[in-house]
PDB file of C-alpha atoms and ligand atoms in Angstrom:
ATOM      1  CA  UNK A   1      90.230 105.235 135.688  1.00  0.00           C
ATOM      2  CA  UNK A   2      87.024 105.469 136.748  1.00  0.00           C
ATOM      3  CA  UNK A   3      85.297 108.483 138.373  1.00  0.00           C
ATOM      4  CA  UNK A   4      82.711 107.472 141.387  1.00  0.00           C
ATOM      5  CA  UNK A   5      83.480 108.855 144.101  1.00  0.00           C
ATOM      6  CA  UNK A   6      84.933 112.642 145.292  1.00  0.00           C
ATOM      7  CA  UNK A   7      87.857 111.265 145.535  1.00  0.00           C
ATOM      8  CA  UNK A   8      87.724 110.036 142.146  1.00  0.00           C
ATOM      9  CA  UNK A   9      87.450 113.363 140.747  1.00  0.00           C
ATOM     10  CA  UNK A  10      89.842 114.828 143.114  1.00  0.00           C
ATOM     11  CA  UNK A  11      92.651 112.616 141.654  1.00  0.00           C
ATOM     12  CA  UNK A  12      91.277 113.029 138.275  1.00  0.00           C
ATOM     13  CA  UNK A  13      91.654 116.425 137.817  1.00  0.00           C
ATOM     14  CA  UNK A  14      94.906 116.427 140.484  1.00  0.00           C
ATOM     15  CA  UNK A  15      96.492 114.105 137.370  1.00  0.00           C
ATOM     16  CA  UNK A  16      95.169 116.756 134.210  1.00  0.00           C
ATOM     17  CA  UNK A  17      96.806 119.617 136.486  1.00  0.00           C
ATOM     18  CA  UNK A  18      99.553 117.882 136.588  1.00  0.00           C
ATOM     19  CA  UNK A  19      99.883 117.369 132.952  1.00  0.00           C
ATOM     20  CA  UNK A  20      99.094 120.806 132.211  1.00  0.00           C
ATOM     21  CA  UNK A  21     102.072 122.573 134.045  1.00  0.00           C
ATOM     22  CA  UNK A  22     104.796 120.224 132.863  1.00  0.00           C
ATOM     23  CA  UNK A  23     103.319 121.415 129.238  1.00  0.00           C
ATOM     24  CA  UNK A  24     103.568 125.071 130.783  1.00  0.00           C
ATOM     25  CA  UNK A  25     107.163 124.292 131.893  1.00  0.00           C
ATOM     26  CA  UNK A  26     107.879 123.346 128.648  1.00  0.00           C
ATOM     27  CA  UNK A  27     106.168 125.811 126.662  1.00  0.00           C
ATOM     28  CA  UNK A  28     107.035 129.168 129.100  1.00  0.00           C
ATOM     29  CA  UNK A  29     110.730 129.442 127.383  1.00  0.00           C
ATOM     30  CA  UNK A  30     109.502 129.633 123.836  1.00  0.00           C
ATOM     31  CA  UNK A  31     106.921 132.540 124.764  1.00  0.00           C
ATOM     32  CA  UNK A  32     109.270 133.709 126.119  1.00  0.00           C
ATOM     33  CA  UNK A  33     111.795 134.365 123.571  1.00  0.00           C
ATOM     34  CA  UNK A  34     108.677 135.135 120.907  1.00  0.00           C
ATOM     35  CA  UNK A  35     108.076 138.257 123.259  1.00  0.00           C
ATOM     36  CA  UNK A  36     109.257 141.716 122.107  1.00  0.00           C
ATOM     37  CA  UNK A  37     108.998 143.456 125.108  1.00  0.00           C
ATOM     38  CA  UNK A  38     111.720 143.472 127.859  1.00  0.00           C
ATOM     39  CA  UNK A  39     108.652 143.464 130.414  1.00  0.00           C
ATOM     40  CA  UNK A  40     106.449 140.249 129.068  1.00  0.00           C
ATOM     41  CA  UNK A  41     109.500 138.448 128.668  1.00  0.00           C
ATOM     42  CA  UNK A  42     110.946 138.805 132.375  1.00  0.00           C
ATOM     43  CA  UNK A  43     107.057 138.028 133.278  1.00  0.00           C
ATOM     44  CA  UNK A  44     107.409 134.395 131.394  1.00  0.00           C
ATOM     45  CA  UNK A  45     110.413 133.870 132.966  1.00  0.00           C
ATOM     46  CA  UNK A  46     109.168 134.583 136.505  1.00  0.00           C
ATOM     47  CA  UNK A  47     105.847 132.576 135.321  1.00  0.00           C
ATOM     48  CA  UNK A  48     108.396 129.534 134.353  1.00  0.00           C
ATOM     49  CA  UNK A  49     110.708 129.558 137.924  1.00  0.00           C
ATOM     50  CA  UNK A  50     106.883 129.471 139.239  1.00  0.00           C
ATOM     51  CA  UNK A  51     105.144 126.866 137.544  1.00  0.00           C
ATOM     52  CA  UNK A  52     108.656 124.462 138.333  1.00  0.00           C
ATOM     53  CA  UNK A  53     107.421 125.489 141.730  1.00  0.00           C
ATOM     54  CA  UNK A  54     103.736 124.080 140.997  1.00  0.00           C
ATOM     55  CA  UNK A  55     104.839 120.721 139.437  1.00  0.00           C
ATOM     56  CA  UNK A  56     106.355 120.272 143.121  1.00  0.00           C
ATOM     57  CA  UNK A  57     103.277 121.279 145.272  1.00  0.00           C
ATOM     58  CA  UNK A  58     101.324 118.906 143.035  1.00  0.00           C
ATOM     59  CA  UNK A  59     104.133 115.894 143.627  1.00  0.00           C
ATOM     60  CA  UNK A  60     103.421 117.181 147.632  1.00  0.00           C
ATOM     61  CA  UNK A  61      99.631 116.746 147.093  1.00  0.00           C
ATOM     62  CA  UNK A  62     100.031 113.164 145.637  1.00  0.00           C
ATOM     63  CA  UNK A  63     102.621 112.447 147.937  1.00  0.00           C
ATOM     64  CA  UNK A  64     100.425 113.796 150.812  1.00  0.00           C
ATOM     65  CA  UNK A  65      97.516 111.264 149.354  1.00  0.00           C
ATOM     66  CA  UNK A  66      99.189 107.767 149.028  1.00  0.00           C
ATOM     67  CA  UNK A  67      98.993 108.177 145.106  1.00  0.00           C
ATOM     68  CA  UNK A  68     101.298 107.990 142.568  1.00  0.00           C
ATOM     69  CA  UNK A  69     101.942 111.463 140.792  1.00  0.00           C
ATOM     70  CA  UNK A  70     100.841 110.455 136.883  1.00  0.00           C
ATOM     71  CA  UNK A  71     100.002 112.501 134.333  1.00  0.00           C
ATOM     72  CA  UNK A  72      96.735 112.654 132.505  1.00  0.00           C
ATOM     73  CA  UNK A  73      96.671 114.294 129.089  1.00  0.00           C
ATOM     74  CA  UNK A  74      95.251 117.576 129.417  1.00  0.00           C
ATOM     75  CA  UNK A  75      93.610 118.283 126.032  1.00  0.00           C
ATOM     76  CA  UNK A  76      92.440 121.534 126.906  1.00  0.00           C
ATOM     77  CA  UNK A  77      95.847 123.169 128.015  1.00  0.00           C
ATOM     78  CA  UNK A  78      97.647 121.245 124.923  1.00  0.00           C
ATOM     79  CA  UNK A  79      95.152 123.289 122.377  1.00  0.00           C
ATOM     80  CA  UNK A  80      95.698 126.333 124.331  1.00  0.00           C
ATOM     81  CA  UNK A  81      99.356 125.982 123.622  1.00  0.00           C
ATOM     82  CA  UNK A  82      98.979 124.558 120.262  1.00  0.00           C
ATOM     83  CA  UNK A  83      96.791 127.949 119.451  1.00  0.00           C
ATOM     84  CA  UNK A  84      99.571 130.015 121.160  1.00  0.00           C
ATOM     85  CA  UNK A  85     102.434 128.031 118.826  1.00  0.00           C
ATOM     86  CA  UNK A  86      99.962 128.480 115.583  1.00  0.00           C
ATOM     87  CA  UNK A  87     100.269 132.742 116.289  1.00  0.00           C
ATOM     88  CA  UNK A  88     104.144 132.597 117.091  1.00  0.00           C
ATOM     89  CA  UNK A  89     104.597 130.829 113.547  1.00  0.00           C
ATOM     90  CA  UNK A  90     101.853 133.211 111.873  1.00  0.00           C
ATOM     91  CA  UNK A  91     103.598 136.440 113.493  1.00  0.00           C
ATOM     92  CA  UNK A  92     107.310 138.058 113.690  1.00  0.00           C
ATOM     93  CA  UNK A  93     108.296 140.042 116.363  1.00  0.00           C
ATOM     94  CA  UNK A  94     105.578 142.691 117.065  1.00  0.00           C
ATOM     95  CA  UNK A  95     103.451 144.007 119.449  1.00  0.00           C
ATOM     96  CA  UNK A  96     100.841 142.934 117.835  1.00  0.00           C
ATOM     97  CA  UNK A  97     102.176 139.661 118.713  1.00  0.00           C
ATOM     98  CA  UNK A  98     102.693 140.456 122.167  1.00  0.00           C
ATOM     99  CA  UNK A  99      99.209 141.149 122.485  1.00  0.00           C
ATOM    100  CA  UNK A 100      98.213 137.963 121.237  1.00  0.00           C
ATOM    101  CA  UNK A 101     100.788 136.116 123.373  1.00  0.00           C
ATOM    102  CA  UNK A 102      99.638 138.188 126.412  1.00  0.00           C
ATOM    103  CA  UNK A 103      95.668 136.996 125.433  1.00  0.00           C
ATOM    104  CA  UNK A 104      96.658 133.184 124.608  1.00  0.00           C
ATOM    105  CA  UNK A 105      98.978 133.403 128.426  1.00  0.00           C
ATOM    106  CA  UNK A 106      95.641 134.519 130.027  1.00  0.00           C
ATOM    107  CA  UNK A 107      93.604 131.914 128.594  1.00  0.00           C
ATOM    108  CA  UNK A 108      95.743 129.326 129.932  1.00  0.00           C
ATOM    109  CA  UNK A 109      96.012 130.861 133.770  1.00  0.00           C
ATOM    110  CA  UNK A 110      92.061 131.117 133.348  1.00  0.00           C
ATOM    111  CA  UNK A 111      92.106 127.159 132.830  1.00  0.00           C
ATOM    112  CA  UNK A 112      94.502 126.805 135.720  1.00  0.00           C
ATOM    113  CA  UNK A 113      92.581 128.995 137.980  1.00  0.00           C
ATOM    114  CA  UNK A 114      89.273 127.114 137.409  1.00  0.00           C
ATOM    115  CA  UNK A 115      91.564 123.613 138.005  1.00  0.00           C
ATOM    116  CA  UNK A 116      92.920 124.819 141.089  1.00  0.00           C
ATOM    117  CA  UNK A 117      90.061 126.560 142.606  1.00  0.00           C
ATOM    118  CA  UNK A 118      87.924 122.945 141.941  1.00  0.00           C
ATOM    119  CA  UNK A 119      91.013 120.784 142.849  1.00  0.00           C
ATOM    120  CA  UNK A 120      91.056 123.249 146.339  1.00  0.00           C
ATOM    121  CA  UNK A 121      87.106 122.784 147.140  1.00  0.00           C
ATOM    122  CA  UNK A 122      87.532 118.935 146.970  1.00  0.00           C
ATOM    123  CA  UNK A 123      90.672 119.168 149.389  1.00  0.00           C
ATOM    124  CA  UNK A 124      88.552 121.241 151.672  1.00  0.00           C
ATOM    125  CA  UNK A 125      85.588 118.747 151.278  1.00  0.00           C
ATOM    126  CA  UNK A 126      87.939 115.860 152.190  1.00  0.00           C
ATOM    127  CA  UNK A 127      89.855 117.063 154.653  1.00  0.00           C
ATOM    128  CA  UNK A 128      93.000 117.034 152.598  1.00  0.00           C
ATOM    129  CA  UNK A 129      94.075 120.213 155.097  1.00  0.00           C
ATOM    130  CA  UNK A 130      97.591 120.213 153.739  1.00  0.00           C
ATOM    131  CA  UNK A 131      96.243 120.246 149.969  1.00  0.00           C
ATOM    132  CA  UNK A 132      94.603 122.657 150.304  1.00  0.00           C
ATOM    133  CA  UNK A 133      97.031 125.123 151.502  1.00  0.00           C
ATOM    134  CA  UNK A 134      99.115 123.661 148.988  1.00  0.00           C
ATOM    135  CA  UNK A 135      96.735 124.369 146.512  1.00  0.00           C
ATOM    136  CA  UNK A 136      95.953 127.830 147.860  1.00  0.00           C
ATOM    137  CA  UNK A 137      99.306 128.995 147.278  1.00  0.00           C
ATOM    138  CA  UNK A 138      99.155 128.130 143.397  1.00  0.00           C
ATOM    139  CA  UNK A 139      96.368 129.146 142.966  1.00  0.00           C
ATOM    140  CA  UNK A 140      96.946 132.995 144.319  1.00  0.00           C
ATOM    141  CA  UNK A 141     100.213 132.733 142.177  1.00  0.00           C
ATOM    142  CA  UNK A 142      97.895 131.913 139.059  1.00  0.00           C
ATOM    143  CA  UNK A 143      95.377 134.828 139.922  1.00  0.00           C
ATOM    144  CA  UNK A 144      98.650 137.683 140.560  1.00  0.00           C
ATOM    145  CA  UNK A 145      99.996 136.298 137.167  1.00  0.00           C
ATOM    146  CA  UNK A 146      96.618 136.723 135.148  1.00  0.00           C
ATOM    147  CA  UNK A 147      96.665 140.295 136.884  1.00  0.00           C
ATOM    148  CA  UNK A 148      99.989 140.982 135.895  1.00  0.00           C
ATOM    149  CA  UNK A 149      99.457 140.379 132.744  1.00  0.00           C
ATOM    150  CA  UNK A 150      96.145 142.548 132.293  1.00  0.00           C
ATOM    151  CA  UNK A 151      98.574 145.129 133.330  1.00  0.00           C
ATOM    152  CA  UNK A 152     100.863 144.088 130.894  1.00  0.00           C
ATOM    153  CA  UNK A 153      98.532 144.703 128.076  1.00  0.00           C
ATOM    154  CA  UNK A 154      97.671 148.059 128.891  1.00  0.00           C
ATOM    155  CA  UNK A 155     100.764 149.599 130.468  1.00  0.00           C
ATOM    156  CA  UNK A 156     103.633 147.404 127.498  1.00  0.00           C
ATOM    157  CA  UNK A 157     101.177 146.843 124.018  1.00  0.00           C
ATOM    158  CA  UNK A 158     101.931 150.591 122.534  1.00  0.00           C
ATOM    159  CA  UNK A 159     100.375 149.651 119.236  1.00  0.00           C
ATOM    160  CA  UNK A 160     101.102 151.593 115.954  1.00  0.00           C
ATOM    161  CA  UNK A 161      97.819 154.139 115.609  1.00  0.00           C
ATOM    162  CA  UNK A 162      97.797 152.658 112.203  1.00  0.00           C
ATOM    163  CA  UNK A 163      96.762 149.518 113.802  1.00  0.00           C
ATOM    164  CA  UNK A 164      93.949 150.842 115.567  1.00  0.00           C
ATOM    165  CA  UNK A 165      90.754 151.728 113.707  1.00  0.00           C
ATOM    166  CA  UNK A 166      90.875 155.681 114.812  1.00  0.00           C
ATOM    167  CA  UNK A 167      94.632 155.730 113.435  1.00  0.00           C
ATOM    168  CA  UNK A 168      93.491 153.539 109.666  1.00  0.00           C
ATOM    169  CA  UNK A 169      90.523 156.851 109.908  1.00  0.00           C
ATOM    170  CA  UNK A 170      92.847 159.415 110.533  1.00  0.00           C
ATOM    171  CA  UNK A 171      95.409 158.042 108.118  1.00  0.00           C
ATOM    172  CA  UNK A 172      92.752 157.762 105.558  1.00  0.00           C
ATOM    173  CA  UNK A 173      91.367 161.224 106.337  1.00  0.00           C
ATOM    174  CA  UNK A 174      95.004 162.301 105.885  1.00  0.00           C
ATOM    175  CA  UNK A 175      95.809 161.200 102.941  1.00  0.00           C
ATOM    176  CA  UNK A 176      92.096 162.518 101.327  1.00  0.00           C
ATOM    177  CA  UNK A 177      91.014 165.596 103.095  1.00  0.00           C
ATOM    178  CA  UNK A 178      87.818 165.569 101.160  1.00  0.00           C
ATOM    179  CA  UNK A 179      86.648 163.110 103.799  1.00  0.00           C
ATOM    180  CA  UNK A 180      88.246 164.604 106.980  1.00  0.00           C
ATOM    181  CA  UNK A 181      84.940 165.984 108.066  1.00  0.00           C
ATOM    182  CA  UNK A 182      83.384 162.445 107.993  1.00  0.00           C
ATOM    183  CA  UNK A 183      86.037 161.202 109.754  1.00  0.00           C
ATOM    184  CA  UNK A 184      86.089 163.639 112.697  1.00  0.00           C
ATOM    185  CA  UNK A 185      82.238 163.385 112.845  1.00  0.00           C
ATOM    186  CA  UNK A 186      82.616 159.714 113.635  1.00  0.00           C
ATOM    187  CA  UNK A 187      84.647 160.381 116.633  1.00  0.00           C
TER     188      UNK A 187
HETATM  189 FE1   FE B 201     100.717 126.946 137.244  1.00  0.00          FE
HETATM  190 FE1   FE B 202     100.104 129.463 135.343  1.00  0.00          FE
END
């Protein structure tokens, strides 16, 4: 398809959006059952019944514009999700891996929130009043999740102090006392 007009590029990115939450759709219920914590995996959950929810104000938008909803691959959110997939497989349960899953989760509301703040401007800029509240909506969904989840990785990720560099110094300092005054020095 070509890409001349605003319009154009309205569709255009309408379409990758599109693509990208029926990948989220599919890809919510497996982060969700890598997740250790009770918290982070509720928060997929909630993230999944949501993003359902976006797939149908997206339909509405197309609807709304005489076009047929189609998808258009969304390369971006697909590597996102294939990086996500690649830690799952390289990690067991863990916090650790929660805190990955948490940082790959934020990556891909990040993308979403740059989509749907664009896809919202060109609604505004054609008159697409409907879009755009449409695309309002998601769009302060996207923005509470990424917050939610920042919240999630401070308040849920208790990681072991030996997985911090102050716990591997005190460990270390531990286990040979000679260098316990180095250690605390370094504080
Ligand atoms: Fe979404
Ligand atoms: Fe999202």
């Amino acid at each position: 398809m070509k890409v001349e007009t605003l319009r154009d590029l309205y569709v255009d990115v309408l379409k990758d959006l599109y693509d990208a939450e029926n990948k989220i759709v599919k890809a919510l219920p497996k982060l969700a059952k890598a997740a250790s914590s009770a918290e982070l995996q509720q928060g997929f959950q909630e993230h999944l019944e949501q993003s359902k929810g976006h797939v149908e104000r997206l339909e509405e938008v197309f609807q709304d514009l005489g076009v047929p909803a189609k998808r258009k691959k969304c390369k971006a959110i697909e590597d996102l999700l294939e990086e996500g997939k690649e830690l799952m497989e390289a990690n067991s349960h863990s916090e650790v891996l929660d805190a990955g899953l948490i940082a790959a989760a934020q990556k891909v509301e990040h993308y979403e929130i740059a989509s749907y703040g664009s896809a919202r401007t060109y609604a505004e800029l054609l008159g697409e009043d409907q879009a755009v509240a449409l695309l309002e909506q998601t769009l302060e969904e996207e923005k509470q999740t990424d917050e939610k989840l920042s919240q999630l990785a401070t308040s849920q990720i208790d990681i072991e102090p030996k997985d911090t560099v102050a716990g591997q110094r005190e460990s270390i300092a531990r286990k040979h006392p000679a260098v316990r005054a180095g250690a605390q020095g370094t504080k």
